[in-house]
Coordinates of N, CA, C and O and ligand atoms in Angstrom, one line a residue:
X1 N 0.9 -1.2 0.0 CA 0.0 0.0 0.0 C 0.9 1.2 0.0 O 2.0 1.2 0.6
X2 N 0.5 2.2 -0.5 CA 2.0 3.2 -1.0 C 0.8 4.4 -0.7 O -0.3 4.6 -1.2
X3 N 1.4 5.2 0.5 CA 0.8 6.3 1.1 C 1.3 7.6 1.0 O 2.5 7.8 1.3
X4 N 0.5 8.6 0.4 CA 1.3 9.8 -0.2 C 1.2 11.1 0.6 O 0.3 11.0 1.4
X5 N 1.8 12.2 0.6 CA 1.8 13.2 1.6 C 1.7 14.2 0.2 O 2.6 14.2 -0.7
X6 N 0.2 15.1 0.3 CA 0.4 16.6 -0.7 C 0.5 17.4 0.6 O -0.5 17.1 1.3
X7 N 1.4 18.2 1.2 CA 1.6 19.2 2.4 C 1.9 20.6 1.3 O 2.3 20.8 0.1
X8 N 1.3 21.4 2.6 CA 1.3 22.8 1.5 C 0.6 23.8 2.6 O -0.6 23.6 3.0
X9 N 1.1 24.6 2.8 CA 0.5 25.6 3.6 C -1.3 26.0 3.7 O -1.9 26.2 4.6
X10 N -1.7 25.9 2.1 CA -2.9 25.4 1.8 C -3.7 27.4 2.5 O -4.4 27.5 3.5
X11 N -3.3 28.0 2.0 CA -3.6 29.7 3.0 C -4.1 30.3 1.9 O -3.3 31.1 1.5
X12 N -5.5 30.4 1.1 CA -5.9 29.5 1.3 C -5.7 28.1 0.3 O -4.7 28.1 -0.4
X13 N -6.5 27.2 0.3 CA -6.7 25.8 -0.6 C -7.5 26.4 -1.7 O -8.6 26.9 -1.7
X14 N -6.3 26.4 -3.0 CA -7.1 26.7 -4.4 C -7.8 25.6 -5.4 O -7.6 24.4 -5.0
X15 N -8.6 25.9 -6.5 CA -8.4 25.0 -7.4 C -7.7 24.0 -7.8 O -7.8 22.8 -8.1
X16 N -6.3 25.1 -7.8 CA -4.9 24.3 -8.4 C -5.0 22.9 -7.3 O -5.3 21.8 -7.6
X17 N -4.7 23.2 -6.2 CA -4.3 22.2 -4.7 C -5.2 21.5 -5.2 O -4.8 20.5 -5.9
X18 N -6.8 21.7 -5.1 CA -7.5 20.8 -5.6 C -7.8 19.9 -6.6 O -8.8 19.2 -6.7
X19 N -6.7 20.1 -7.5 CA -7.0 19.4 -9.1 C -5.5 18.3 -8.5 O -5.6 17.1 -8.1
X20 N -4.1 19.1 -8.3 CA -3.5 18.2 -7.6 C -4.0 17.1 -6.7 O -3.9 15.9 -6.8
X21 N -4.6 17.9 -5.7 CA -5.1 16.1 -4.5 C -5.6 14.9 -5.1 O -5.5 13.8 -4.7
X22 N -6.5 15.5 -6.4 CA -7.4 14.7 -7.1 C -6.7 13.8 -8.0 O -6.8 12.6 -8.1
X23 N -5.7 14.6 -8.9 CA -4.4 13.7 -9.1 C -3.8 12.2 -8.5 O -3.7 11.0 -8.7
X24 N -3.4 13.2 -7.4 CA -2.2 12.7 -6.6 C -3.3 11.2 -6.0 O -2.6 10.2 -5.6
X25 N -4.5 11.0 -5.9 CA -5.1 10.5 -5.4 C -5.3 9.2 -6.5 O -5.9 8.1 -6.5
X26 N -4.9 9.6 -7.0 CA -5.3 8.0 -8.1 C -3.7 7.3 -8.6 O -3.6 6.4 -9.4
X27 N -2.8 7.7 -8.0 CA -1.5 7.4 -8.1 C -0.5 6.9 -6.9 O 0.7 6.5 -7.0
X28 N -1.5 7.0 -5.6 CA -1.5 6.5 -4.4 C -2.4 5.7 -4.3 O -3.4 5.8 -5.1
X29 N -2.5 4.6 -3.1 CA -3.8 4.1 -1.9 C -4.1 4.9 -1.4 O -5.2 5.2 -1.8
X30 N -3.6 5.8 -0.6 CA -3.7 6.5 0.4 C -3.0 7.9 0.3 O -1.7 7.9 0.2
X31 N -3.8 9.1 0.3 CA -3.3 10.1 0.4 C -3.5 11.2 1.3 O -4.6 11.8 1.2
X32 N -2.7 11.7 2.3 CA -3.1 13.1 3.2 C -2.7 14.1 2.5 O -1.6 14.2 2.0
X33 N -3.5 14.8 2.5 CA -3.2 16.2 2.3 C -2.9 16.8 3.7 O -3.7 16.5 4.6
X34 N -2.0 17.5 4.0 CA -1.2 17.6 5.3 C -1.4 19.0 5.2 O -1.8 19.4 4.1
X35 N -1.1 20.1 6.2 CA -1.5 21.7 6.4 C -0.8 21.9 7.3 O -1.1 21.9 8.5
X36 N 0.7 22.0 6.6 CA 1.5 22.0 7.6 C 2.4 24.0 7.7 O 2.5 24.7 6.6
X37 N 2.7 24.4 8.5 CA 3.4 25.7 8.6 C 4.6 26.1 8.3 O 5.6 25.7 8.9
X38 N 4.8 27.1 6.7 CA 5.6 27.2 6.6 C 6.3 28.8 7.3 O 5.8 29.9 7.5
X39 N 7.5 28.4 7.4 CA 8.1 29.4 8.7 C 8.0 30.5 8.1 O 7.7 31.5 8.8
X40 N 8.1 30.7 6.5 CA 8.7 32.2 5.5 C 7.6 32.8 5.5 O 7.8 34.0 5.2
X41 N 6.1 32.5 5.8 CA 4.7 33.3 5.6 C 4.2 33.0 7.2 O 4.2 32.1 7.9
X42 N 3.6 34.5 7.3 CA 2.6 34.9 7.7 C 1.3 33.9 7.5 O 1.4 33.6 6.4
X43 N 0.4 33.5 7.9 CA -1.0 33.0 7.3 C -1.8 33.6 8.1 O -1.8 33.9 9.3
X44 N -2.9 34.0 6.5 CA -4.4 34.5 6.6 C -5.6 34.1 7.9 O -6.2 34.7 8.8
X45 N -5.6 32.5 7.2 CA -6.8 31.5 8.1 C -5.8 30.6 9.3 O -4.7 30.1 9.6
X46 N -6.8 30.6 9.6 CA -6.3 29.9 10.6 C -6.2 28.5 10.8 O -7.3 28.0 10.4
X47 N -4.9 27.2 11.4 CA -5.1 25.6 11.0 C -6.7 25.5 10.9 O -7.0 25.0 9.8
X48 N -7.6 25.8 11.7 CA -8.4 24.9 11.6 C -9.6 25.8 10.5 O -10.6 25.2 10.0
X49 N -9.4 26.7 10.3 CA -10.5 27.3 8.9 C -9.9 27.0 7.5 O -10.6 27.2 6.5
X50 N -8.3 26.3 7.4 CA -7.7 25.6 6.1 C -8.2 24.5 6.1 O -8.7 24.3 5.0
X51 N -8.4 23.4 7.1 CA -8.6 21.9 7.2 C -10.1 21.7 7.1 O -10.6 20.7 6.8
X52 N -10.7 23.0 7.5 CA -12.1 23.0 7.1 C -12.6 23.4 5.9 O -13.6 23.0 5.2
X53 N -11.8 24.1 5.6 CA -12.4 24.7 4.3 C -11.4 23.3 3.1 O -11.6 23.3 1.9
X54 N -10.8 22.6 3.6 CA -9.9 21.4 2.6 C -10.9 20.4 2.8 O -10.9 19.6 1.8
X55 N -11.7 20.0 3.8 CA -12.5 18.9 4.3 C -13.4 19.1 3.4 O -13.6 18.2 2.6
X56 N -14.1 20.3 3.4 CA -15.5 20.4 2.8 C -15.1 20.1 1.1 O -15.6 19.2 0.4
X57 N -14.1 21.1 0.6 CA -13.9 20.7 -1.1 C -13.4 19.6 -1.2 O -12.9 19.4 -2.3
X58 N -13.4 18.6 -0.3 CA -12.7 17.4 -0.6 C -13.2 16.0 -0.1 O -12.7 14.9 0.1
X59 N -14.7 16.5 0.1 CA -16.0 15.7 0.9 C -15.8 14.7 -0.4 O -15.4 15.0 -1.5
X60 N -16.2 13.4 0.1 CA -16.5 12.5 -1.0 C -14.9 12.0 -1.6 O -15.1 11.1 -2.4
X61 N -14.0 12.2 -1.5 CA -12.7 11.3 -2.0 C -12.0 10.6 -1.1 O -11.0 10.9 -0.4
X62 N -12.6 9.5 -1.0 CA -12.3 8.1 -0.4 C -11.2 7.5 0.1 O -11.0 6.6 0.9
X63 N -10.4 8.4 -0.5 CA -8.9 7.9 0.1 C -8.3 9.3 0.4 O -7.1 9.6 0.4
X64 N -9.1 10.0 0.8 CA -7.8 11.5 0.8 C -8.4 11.6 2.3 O -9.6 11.5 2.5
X65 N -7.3 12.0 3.2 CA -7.8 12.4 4.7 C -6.9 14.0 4.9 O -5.7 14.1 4.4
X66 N -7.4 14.9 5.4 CA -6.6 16.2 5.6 C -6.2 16.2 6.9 O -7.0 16.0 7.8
X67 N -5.0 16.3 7.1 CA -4.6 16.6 8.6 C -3.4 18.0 8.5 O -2.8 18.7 7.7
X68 N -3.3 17.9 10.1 CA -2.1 19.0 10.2 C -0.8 18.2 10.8 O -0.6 17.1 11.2
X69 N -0.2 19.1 10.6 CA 1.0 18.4 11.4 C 1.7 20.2 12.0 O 1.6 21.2 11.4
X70 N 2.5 19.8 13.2 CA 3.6 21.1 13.6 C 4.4 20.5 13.7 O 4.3 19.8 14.7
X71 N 5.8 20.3 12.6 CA 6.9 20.3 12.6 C 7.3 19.8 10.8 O 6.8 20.0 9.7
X72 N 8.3 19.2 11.1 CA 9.0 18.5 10.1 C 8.3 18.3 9.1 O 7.2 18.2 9.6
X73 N 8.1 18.2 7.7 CA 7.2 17.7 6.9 C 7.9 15.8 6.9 O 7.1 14.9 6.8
X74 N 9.5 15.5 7.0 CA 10.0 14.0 7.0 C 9.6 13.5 8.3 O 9.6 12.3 8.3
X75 N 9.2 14.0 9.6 CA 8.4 13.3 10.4 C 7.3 13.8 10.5 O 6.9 13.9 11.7
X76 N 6.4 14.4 9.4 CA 5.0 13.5 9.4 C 4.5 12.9 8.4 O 3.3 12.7 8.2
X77 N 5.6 12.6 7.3 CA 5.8 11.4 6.7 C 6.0 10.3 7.5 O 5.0 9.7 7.6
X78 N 7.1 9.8 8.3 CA 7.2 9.1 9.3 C 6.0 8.6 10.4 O 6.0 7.6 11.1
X79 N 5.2 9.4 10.4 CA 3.9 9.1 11.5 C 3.2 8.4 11.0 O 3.0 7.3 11.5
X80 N 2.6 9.1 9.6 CA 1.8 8.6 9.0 C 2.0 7.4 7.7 O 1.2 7.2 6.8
X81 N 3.3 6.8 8.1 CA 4.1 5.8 7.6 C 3.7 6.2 6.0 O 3.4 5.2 5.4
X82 N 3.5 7.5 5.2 CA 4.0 7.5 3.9 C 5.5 7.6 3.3 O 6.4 7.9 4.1
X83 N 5.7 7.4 2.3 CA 6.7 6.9 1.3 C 7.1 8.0 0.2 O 8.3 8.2 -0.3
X84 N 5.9 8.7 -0.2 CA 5.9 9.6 -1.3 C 5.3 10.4 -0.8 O 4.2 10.3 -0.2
X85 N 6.2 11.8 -1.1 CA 5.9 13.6 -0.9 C 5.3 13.8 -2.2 O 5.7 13.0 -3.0
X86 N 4.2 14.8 -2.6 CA 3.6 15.3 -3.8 C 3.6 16.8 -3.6 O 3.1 17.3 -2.6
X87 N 4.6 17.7 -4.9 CA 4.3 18.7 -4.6 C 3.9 19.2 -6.2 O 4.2 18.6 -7.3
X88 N 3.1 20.4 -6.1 CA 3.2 20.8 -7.6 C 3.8 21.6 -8.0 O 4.1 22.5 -7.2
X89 N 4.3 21.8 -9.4 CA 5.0 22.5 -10.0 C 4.2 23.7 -11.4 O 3.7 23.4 -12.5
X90 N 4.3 25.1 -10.8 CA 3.5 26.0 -11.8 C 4.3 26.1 -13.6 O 4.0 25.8 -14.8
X91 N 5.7 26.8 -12.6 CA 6.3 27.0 -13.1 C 8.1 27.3 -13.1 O 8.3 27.3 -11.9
X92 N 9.1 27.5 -13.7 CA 10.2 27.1 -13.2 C 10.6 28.2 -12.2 O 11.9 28.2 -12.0
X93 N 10.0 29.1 -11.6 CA 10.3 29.3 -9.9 C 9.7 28.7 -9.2 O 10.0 28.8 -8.0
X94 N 8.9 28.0 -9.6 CA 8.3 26.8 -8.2 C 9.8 25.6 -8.4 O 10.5 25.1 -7.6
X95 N 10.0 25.7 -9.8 CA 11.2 24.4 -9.4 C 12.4 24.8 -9.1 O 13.3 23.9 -9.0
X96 N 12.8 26.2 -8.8 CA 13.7 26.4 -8.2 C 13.6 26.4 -6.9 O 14.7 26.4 -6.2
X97 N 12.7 26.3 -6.4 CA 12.5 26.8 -4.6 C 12.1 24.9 -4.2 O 12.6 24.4 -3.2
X98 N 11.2 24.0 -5.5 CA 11.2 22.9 -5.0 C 12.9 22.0 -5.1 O 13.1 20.8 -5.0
X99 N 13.5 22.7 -5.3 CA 14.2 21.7 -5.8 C 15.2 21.9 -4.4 O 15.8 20.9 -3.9
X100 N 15.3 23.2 -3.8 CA 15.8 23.2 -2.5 C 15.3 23.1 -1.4 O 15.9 23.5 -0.5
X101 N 13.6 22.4 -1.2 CA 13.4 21.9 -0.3 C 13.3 20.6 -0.1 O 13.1 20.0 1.0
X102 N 13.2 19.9 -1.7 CA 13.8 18.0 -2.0 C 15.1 18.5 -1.0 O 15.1 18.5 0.2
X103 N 16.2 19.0 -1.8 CA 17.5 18.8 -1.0 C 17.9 18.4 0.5 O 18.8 17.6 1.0
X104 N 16.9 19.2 0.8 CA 17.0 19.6 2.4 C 16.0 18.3 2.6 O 16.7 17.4 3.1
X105 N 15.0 17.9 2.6 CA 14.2 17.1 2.9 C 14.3 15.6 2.9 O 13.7 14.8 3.7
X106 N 15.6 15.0 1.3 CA 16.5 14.1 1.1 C 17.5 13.6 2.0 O 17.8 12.5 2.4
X107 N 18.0 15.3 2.5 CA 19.2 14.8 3.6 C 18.9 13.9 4.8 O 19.3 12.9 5.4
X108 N 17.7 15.0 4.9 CA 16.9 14.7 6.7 C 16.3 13.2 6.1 O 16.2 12.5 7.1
X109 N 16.1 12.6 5.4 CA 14.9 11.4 4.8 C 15.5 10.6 3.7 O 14.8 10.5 2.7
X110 N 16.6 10.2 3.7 CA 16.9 10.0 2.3 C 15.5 8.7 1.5 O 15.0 8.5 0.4
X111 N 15.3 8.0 2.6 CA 14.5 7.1 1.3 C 12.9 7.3 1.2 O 12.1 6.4 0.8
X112 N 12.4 8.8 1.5 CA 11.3 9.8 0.8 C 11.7 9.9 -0.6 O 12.9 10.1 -1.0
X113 N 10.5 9.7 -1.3 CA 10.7 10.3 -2.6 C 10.0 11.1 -3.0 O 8.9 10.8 -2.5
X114 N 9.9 11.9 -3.7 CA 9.5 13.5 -3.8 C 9.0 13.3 -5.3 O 9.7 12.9 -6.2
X115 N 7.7 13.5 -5.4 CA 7.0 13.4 -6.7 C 6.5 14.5 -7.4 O 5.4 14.8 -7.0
X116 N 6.8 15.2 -8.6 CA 5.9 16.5 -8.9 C 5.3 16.4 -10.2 O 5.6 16.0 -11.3
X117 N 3.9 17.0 -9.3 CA 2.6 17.0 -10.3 C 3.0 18.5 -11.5 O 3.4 19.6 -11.1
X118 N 2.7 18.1 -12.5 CA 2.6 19.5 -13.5 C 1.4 20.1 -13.2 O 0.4 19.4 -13.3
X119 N 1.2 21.9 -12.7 CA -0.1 22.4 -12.6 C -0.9 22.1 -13.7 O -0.2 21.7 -14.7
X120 N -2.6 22.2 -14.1 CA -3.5 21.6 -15.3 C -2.8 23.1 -15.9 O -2.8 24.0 -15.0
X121 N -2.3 23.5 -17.3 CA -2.3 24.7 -17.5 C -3.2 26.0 -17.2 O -2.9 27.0 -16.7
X122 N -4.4 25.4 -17.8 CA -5.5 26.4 -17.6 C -6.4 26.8 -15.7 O -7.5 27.2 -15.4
X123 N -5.0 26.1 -14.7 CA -4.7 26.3 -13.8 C -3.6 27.1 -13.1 O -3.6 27.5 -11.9
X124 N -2.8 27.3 -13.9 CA -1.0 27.8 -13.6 C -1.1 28.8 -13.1 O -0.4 29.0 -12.1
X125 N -2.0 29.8 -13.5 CA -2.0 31.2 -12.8 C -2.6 31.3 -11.2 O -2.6 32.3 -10.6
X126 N -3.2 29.9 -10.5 CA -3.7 30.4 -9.4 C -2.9 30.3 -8.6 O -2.2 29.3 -8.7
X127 N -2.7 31.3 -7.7 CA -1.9 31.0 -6.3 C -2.7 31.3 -4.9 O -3.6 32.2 -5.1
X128 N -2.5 30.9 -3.7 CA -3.6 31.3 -2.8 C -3.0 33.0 -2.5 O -3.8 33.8 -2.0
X129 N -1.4 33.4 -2.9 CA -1.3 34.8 -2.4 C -2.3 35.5 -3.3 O -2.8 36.5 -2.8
X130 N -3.0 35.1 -4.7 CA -3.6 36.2 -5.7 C -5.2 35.9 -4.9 O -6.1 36.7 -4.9
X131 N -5.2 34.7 -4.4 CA -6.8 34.6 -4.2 C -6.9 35.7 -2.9 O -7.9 36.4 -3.1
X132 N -6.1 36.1 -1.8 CA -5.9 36.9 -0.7 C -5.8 37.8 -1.3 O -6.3 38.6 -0.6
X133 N -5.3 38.5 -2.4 CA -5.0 40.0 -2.6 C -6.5 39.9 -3.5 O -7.3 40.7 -3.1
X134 N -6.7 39.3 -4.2 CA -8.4 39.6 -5.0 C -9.4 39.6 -3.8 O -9.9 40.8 -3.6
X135 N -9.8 39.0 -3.1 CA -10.5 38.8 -2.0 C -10.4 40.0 -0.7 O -11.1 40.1 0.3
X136 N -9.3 40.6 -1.1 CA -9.2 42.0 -0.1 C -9.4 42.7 -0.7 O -8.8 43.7 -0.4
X137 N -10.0 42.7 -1.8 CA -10.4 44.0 -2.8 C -11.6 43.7 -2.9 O -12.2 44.5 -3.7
X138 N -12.7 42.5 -2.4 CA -13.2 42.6 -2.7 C -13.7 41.9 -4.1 O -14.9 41.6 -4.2
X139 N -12.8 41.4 -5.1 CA -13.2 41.1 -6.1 C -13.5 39.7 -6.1 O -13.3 39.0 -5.1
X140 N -14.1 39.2 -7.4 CA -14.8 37.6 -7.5 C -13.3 36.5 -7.5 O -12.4 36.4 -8.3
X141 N -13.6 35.8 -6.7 CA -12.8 34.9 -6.4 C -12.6 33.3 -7.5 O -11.6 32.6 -7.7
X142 N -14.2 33.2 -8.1 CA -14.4 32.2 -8.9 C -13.4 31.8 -10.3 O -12.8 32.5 -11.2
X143 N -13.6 30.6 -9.9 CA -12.7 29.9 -10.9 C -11.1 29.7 -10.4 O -10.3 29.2 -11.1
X144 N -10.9 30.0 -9.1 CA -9.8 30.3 -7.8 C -9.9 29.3 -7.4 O -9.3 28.2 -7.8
X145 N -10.9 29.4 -6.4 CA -11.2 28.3 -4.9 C -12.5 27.5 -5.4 O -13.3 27.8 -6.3
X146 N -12.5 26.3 -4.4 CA -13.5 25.5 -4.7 C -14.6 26.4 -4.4 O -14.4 27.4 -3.7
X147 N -16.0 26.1 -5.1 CA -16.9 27.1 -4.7 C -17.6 27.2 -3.2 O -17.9 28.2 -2.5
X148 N -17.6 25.7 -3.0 CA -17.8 25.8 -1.1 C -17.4 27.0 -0.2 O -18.0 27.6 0.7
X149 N -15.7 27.3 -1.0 CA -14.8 27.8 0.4 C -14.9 29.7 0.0 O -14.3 30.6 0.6
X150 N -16.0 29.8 -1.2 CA -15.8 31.3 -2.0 C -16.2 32.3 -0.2 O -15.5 33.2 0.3
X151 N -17.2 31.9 0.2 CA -18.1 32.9 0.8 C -16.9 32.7 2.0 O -16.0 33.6 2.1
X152 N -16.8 31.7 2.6 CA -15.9 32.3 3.8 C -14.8 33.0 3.7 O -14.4 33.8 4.5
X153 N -14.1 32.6 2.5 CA -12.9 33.5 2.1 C -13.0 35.1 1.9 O -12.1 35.9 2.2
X154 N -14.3 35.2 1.2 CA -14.6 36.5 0.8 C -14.5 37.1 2.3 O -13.5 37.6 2.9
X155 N -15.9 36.9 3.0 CA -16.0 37.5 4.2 C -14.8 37.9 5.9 O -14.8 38.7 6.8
X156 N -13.7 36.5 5.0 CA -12.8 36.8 5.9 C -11.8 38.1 5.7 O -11.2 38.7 6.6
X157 N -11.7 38.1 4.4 CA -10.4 38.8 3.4 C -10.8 40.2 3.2 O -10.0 41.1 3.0
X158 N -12.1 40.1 3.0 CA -12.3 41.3 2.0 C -12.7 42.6 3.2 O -13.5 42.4 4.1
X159 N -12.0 43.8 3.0 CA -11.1 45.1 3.6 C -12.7 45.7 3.8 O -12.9 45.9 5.0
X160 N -13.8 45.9 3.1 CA -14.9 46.4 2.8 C -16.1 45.3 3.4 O -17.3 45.5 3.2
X161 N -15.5 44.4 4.2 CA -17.0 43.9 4.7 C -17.6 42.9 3.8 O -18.7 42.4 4.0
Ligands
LIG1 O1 2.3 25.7 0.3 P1 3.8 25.9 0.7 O2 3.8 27.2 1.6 O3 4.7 26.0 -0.5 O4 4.2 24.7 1.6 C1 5.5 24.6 2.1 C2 5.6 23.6 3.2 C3 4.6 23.9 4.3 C4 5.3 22.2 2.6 C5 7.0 23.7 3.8 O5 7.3 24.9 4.3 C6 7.3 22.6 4.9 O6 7.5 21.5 4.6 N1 7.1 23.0 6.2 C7 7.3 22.1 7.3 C8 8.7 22.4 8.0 C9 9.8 21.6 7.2 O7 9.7 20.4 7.1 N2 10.8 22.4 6.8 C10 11.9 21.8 6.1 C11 11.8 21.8 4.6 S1 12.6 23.3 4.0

């Protein structure tokens, strides 16, 4: 049984994450989507309004469980006895920044192996920083985030109420 880890700050959980999990989920048994903290950002929501708002767009996929973890992303691989990291790739500054936290993640883990999904193209432009700066202005979020997670995001983000 080959158990997979998509971990990702998830601040918030876009389309993209979501076409990934859905991926990553048919190329595993078993996959967590993990919501774990990355030290370089600030975050918007809070653990438990990411794993809720990842629970609800992710209701109904049979093998995908969201959890959090505080620490290491190679020991909560190790907990959750997975084998394969999933991350995605937009574009080649995502593979510059992924390729130096394989590094670092290899040393600490050497027998993790590190898998990357290509974003769907007509995906590549989302990131959850653009969904946070549209959503504090106010503007339409759609075609961003799952539609479930539109309204809380708006109301959380947006500067105007
Ligand atoms: O969605 P992100 O912000 O690109 O995800 C980055 C994340 C959370 C996966 C990364 O920061 C991480 O693994 N954090 C846990 C701490 C850790 O293991 N750091 C060492 C790797 S550099």
């Amino acid at each position: 049984m080959i158990k997979g880890i998509f971990p990702g700050s998830f601040d918030p959980f876009t389309l993209g994450h979501l076409d990934i999990a859905r991926r990553s989920a048919r190329v595993v048994d078993k996959l967590y989507v993990a919501v774990l903290i990355n030290a370089s950002k600030r975050s918007a929501f809070t653990m438990d309004e990411r794993i809720n708002m990842i629970r609800a767009a992710l209701d109904g996929e049979s093998n995908i469980e969201v959890i959090s973890f505080d620490g290491l992303l190679v020991d909560c691989a190790k907990q959750y006895g997975a084998s394969v990291i999933i991350r995605s790739l937009r574009d080649s500054s995502d593979y510059l920044s992924e390729r130096q936290m394989e590094t670092i993640n290899k040393r600490l883990c050497p027998d993790l192996e590190i898998v990357y999904l290509n974003s769907a193209p007509e995906l590549m432009h989302i990131s959850s920083s653009a969904v946070r700066e549209l959503a504090s202005y106010g503007c339409s979020i759609e075609g961003f985030v799952p539609e479930i997670n539109r309204k809380i995001i708006i109301e959380r983000l947006c500067k105007n109420g």
